[in-house]
DNA sequence: TTAGGGTTAG
């Protein structure tokens, strides 16, 4: 395919990123360059976003060089894409460096760096940036900013500040957005204020799987596992994330029957081979005394991580399988 | 024609 000018190429490249085909966007970009067209700001922000989607840090760095070479360093749209790309690829120091070099970052750039810090679990730093953006620079946080800030507040267990931010969201008239409301449910849940989560959840007009998952996570954290299982049974649509939480509740109760039902439902969905859910299954069966079955799942897993190994090893330990335990522990140590 | 947000396991 050949387009007549760089505007047409950019529209196509941007369009394919938007519809979730970043690889094709990058192919188009290569073709465009091969045909001798020069990328403009629109093209570059789109391909950087594509690198972000496919989690290709190396290629993203390459585009960062192109941005510098072509003199787009003061383009806020491109820089916020780059900050986001570095943040999502867990290179927060590059994200921070880029942000620090900006003479006058706008609210979106502040939000991008707050999100990069939150994603890299630098929650206190993210909150410092949020207050600086707001108080010292007079920039107004929006829906996107609050989404990240609530994550940082929840993960650092700051319920008092969480309530203050909740008040700001109400004042700004931003309640009613499903992402912000779900983030509030999650913030209260992670702070151990599950009644706060429930209140926000009850007032929501529109809920999605994130809202449910956040609420159920709150009850799990409180040890109210029966409530989690009850909530799960009332859900009409479930997604991958829910399984991890509900299996944690089943394991907490050593509820083999419920666990098996959830396991069947997970298998019926088909296609998912998720390390988190499968690790939760290993833990569930081991806690219910079925370490042999836990081991069957463990062996079939395509991807294992430290949680999987720990669940299996402690499963053997709990069930008095000393020799299996030592064998598994020895193999796991060769992976670390 | 372009940028940024939320949820699972030991």
Coordinates of C-alpha atoms (C1' of nucleotides) in Angstrom, one line a residue:
Chain A
X1 CA 0.0 0.0 0.0
X2 CA 1.3 3.5 -0.9
X3 CA -0.2 6.7 0.5
X4 CA 0.3 10.1 -1.2
X5 CA 1.8 12.1 1.7
X6 CA 3.0 12.0 5.2
X7 CA -0.4 13.0 6.5
X8 CA -2.1 10.0 4.9
X9 CA 0.7 7.7 6.2
X10 CA 0.3 9.2 9.8
X11 CA -3.5 8.7 9.7
X12 CA -3.1 5.1 8.9
X13 CA -0.3 4.5 11.4
X14 CA -2.3 6.2 14.2
X15 CA -5.5 4.4 13.2
X16 CA -3.9 0.9 13.4
X17 CA -2.6 1.7 16.9
X18 CA -6.0 2.9 18.0
X19 CA -7.7 -0.3 16.8
X20 CA -5.2 -2.5 18.6
X21 CA -2.8 -3.5 15.8
X22 CA 0.5 -1.9 16.8
X23 CA 2.6 -4.4 14.8
X24 CA 0.9 -3.4 11.6
X25 CA 1.5 0.3 12.5
X26 CA 5.1 -0.4 12.8
X27 CA 5.2 -2.2 9.5
X28 CA 3.6 0.8 7.8
X29 CA 6.1 3.1 9.4
X30 CA 9.0 1.0 8.0
X31 CA 7.4 1.1 4.6
X32 CA 6.8 4.8 4.8
X33 CA 10.5 5.4 5.6
X34 CA 11.7 3.0 2.9
X35 CA 9.6 5.1 0.4
X36 CA 11.4 8.2 1.5
X37 CA 8.8 10.0 3.6
X38 CA 9.9 11.9 6.7
X39 CA 8.0 11.2 9.9
X40 CA 6.2 14.1 11.5
X41 CA 5.1 14.6 15.2
X42 CA 1.9 12.7 14.6
X43 CA 3.7 9.7 13.1
X44 CA 6.3 9.6 15.9
X45 CA 3.8 9.8 18.8
X46 CA 1.8 6.9 17.2
X47 CA 4.8 4.6 16.7
X48 CA 6.0 5.3 20.3
X49 CA 2.5 4.3 21.5
X50 CA 2.8 1.2 19.3
X51 CA 6.1 0.3 21.1
X52 CA 4.4 0.8 24.4
X53 CA 1.6 -1.6 23.4
X54 CA 4.0 -4.4 22.3
X55 CA 6.3 -3.7 25.3
X56 CA 9.4 -3.2 23.1
X57 CA 11.7 -0.9 25.0
X58 CA 14.6 -1.3 22.6
X59 CA 12.5 -0.1 19.6
X60 CA 11.0 2.7 21.8
X61 CA 14.5 3.9 22.6
X62 CA 15.3 3.9 18.9
X63 CA 12.3 6.2 18.3
X64 CA 13.5 8.4 21.2
X65 CA 16.7 8.9 19.2
X66 CA 14.6 9.8 16.1
X67 CA 12.7 12.4 18.2
X68 CA 15.9 14.0 19.3
X69 CA 17.4 13.9 15.8
X70 CA 14.4 15.5 14.3
X71 CA 14.0 18.2 16.9
X72 CA 10.7 17.1 18.5
X73 CA 12.1 17.4 22.1
X74 CA 9.6 20.2 23.0
X75 CA 6.5 18.4 21.7
X76 CA 4.5 17.5 24.8
X77 CA 2.4 14.9 23.1
X78 CA 5.6 13.0 22.0
X79 CA 7.3 13.4 25.3
X80 CA 4.3 12.2 27.3
X81 CA 4.2 9.1 24.9
X82 CA 7.8 8.5 25.6
X83 CA 7.4 8.9 29.4
X84 CA 4.5 6.4 29.2
X85 CA 6.5 4.0 27.0
X86 CA 9.5 4.0 29.5
X87 CA 7.1 3.7 32.5
X88 CA 5.2 0.7 31.0
X89 CA 8.5 -1.0 30.2
X90 CA 9.7 -0.6 33.8
X91 CA 12.4 1.9 33.0
X92 CA 11.2 4.5 35.4
X93 CA 14.6 6.3 35.6
X94 CA 14.5 7.2 31.9
X95 CA 10.9 8.3 32.4
X96 CA 11.9 10.6 35.2
X97 CA 14.9 11.9 33.4
X98 CA 12.8 12.9 30.4
X99 CA 10.3 14.6 32.7
X100 CA 13.0 16.5 34.6
X101 CA 14.3 17.8 31.3
X102 CA 11.0 19.3 30.3
X103 CA 10.9 23.1 30.7
X104 CA 7.1 23.3 31.2
X105 CA 5.3 20.0 31.4
X106 CA 1.5 20.1 31.1
X107 CA -1.0 18.2 33.1
X108 CA -0.8 15.1 30.8
X109 CA 2.9 14.9 31.2
X110 CA 2.6 15.1 35.0
X111 CA 0.0 12.4 34.8
X112 CA 2.3 10.2 32.6
X113 CA 5.1 10.5 35.1
X114 CA 2.8 9.9 38.1
X115 CA 1.6 6.8 36.3
X116 CA 5.1 5.6 35.5
X117 CA 6.1 5.9 39.2
X118 CA 3.0 4.1 40.4
X119 CA 3.5 1.3 37.9
X120 CA 7.0 0.9 39.2
X121 CA 5.8 0.8 42.7
X122 CA 7.3 4.1 43.7
X123 CA 4.0 5.2 45.4
X124 CA 5.3 7.8 47.7
X125 CA 7.3 9.5 45.0
X126 CA 4.1 9.4 42.8
X127 CA 2.2 11.1 45.6
X128 CA 4.9 13.8 46.0
X129 CA 4.6 14.5 42.2
X130 CA 0.8 14.7 42.5
X131 CA 0.9 17.3 45.3
X132 CA 3.6 19.3 43.5
X133 CA 1.6 19.3 40.3
X134 CA -1.5 20.4 42.1
X135 CA -0.3 22.8 44.8
X136 CA 2.9 24.3 43.4
X137 CA 2.2 24.3 39.7
X138 CA -1.5 24.9 39.9
X139 CA -2.3 22.2 37.3
X140 CA -5.6 20.5 37.7
X141 CA -5.6 16.7 38.0
X142 CA -8.3 15.0 35.9
X143 CA -9.8 11.5 35.7
X144 CA -6.5 10.0 34.5
X145 CA -4.5 11.6 37.2
X146 CA -6.8 10.4 39.9
X147 CA -6.8 6.9 38.6
X148 CA -3.0 6.6 39.1
X149 CA -3.0 8.6 42.4
X150 CA -5.7 6.3 43.9
X151 CA -3.5 3.3 43.1
X152 CA -0.5 4.9 44.8
X153 CA -2.6 5.7 47.8
X154 CA -4.1 2.2 48.1
X155 CA -0.8 0.5 47.6
X156 CA 0.8 2.6 50.3
X157 CA -2.1 2.2 52.7
X158 CA -2.9 5.9 53.1
X159 CA -6.5 5.9 53.9
X160 CA -6.6 9.4 55.4
X161 CA -5.1 11.0 52.2
X162 CA -7.3 8.6 50.3
X163 CA -10.4 10.2 51.9
X164 CA -9.1 13.6 51.1
X165 CA -8.5 12.7 47.4
X166 CA -12.0 11.1 47.4
X167 CA -13.4 14.5 48.5
X168 CA -11.5 16.3 45.8
X169 CA -12.9 13.9 43.2
X170 CA -16.5 14.6 44.4
X171 CA -15.8 18.3 44.4
X172 CA -14.5 18.2 40.9
X173 CA -17.6 16.3 39.8
X174 CA -15.6 13.3 38.6
X175 CA -17.6 10.6 40.4
X176 CA -19.6 8.4 38.1
X177 CA -16.7 7.5 35.9
X178 CA -16.3 3.8 36.1
X179 CA -12.5 3.9 36.2
X180 CA -12.3 6.5 39.0
X181 CA -15.1 4.8 41.0
X182 CA -13.4 1.4 40.7
X183 CA -10.1 3.0 41.7
X184 CA -11.8 4.3 44.8
X185 CA -13.2 0.9 45.6
X186 CA -9.7 -0.5 45.2
X187 CA -8.1 2.3 47.3
X188 CA -10.4 1.7 50.2
X189 CA -10.0 -2.1 49.9
X190 CA -6.2 -1.9 49.9
X191 CA -6.3 0.4 52.9
X192 CA -8.4 -2.2 54.8
X193 CA -11.5 0.0 54.8
X194 CA -13.8 -2.5 53.1
X195 CA -17.0 -0.7 54.2
X196 CA -15.7 2.3 52.3
X197 CA -15.2 0.1 49.2
X198 CA -18.7 -1.3 49.6
X199 CA -20.3 2.2 50.0
X200 CA -18.6 3.4 46.8
X201 CA -19.5 0.2 45.0
X202 CA -23.2 0.4 46.1
X203 CA -23.5 3.9 44.7
X204 CA -22.0 3.1 41.3
X205 CA -24.5 3.2 38.4
X206 CA -22.1 1.3 36.1
X207 CA -19.8 -1.4 37.4
X208 CA -17.3 -3.7 35.5
X209 CA -15.1 -6.6 36.4
X210 CA -12.5 -4.2 37.9
X211 CA -15.0 -2.8 40.3
X212 CA -16.0 -6.4 41.4
X213 CA -12.5 -7.6 41.6
X214 CA -11.4 -4.6 43.7
X215 CA -14.3 -5.1 46.2
X216 CA -13.7 -8.9 46.4
X217 CA -10.0 -8.2 47.0
X218 CA -11.0 -6.0 50.0
X219 CA -13.1 -8.8 51.5
X220 CA -10.2 -11.3 50.9
X221 CA -7.8 -9.0 52.7
X222 CA -10.2 -8.9 55.7
X223 CA -10.4 -12.7 55.7
X224 CA -14.1 -12.5 54.8
X225 CA -13.7 -15.3 52.3
X226 CA -17.4 -16.5 52.4
X227 CA -18.5 -13.0 51.2
X228 CA -16.0 -13.3 48.3
X229 CA -17.5 -16.6 47.2
X230 CA -21.0 -15.3 47.6
X231 CA -20.2 -12.2 45.5
X232 CA -18.6 -14.4 42.8
X233 CA -21.8 -16.5 42.5
X234 CA -23.8 -13.3 41.9
X235 CA -21.6 -12.2 39.0
X236 CA -22.9 -12.5 35.5
X237 CA -19.7 -12.0 33.7
X238 CA -16.3 -12.9 35.0
X239 CA -12.8 -12.3 33.6
X240 CA -9.4 -13.7 34.3
X241 CA -8.6 -11.3 37.1
X242 CA -11.6 -12.5 39.2
X243 CA -10.3 -16.1 39.3
X244 CA -7.1 -15.2 41.2
X245 CA -9.2 -13.4 43.9
X246 CA -11.9 -16.0 44.3
X247 CA -9.4 -18.9 44.4
X248 CA -7.5 -17.1 47.1
X249 CA -10.8 -17.0 49.1
X250 CA -11.4 -20.8 48.4
X251 CA -7.8 -21.5 49.6
X252 CA -8.4 -19.4 52.7
X253 CA -11.4 -21.5 53.6
X254 CA -9.7 -24.7 52.3
X255 CA -13.1 -25.0 50.4
X256 CA -12.4 -27.8 48.0
X257 CA -15.9 -28.0 46.5
X258 CA -16.1 -24.3 45.7
X259 CA -12.5 -24.3 44.5
X260 CA -13.3 -27.2 42.1
X261 CA -16.3 -25.3 40.7
X262 CA -14.2 -22.2 40.1
X263 CA -11.4 -24.4 38.5
X264 CA -14.0 -25.9 36.2
X265 CA -15.3 -22.5 35.2
X266 CA -11.8 -21.4 34.5
X267 CA -11.2 -24.4 32.3
X268 CA -14.5 -23.9 30.5
X269 CA -13.4 -20.4 29.5
X270 CA -10.5 -22.1 27.7
X271 CA -7.4 -20.5 26.2
X272 CA -6.1 -18.8 29.3
X273 CA -2.9 -20.1 30.6
X274 CA -2.3 -17.6 33.3
X275 CA 0.5 -18.0 35.8
X276 CA -1.3 -16.2 38.5
X277 CA -4.5 -18.3 38.3
X278 CA -2.6 -21.5 38.0
X279 CA -0.4 -20.7 41.0
X280 CA -3.6 -19.9 42.9
X281 CA -4.9 -23.4 41.9
X282 CA -1.6 -25.1 43.1
X283 CA -2.0 -23.3 46.4
X284 CA -5.7 -24.1 46.7
X285 CA -5.3 -27.9 46.1
X286 CA -2.2 -28.0 48.4
X287 CA -4.0 -26.2 51.2
X288 CA -6.9 -28.7 50.8
X289 CA -4.5 -31.6 51.3
X290 CA -4.4 -32.6 47.7
X291 CA -0.7 -32.0 47.1
X292 CA -0.6 -34.7 44.4
X293 CA -3.2 -32.9 42.4
X294 CA -1.5 -29.6 43.0
X295 CA 1.6 -31.2 41.6
X296 CA -0.2 -32.3 38.4
X297 CA -1.2 -28.7 37.8
X298 CA 2.3 -27.5 38.7
X299 CA 3.8 -29.9 36.2
X300 CA 1.4 -28.9 33.4
X301 CA 2.1 -25.2 33.8
X302 CA 3.9 -23.5 30.9
X303 CA 5.2 -20.6 33.0
X304 CA 6.1 -20.7 36.7
X305 CA 7.3 -18.0 39.0
X306 CA 8.5 -17.7 42.6
X307 CA 4.9 -17.7 43.9
X308 CA 4.2 -21.0 42.0
X309 CA 7.3 -22.6 43.5
X310 CA 6.6 -21.4 47.0
X311 CA 3.0 -22.6 46.8
X312 CA 4.2 -26.1 45.7
X313 CA 7.0 -26.3 48.2
X314 CA 4.8 -25.2 51.1
X315 CA 2.1 -27.6 49.9
X316 CA 4.5 -30.5 50.2
X317 CA 5.6 -29.3 53.6
X318 CA 2.1 -28.9 54.9
X319 CA 1.2 -32.4 53.7
X320 CA 4.3 -34.1 55.2
X321 CA 6.0 -34.9 51.8
X322 CA 9.6 -34.3 53.0
X323 CA 11.3 -35.9 50.0
X324 CA 9.2 -34.2 47.4
X325 CA 9.7 -30.9 49.2
X326 CA 13.4 -31.2 49.1
X327 CA 13.5 -32.3 45.5
X328 CA 11.2 -29.4 44.5
X329 CA 13.2 -26.9 46.6
X330 CA 16.4 -28.1 45.1
X331 CA 15.1 -27.6 41.5
X332 CA 13.6 -24.2 42.4
X333 CA 16.9 -23.0 43.8
X334 CA 18.5 -23.6 40.4
X335 CA 16.0 -21.2 38.9
X336 CA 16.7 -18.3 41.2
Chain B
dT1 C1' -4.7 12.6 12.6
dT2 C1' -1.2 12.8 17.9
dA3 C1' -0.3 12.0 24.6
dG4 C1' -1.7 10.0 30.2
dG5 C1' -5.9 6.2 34.3
dG6 C1' -8.3 1.3 37.6
dT7 C1' -8.6 -5.0 39.1
dT8 C1' -5.9 -11.3 40.1
dA9 C1' -1.9 -15.8 43.2
dG10 C1' 2.3 -17.6 48.0

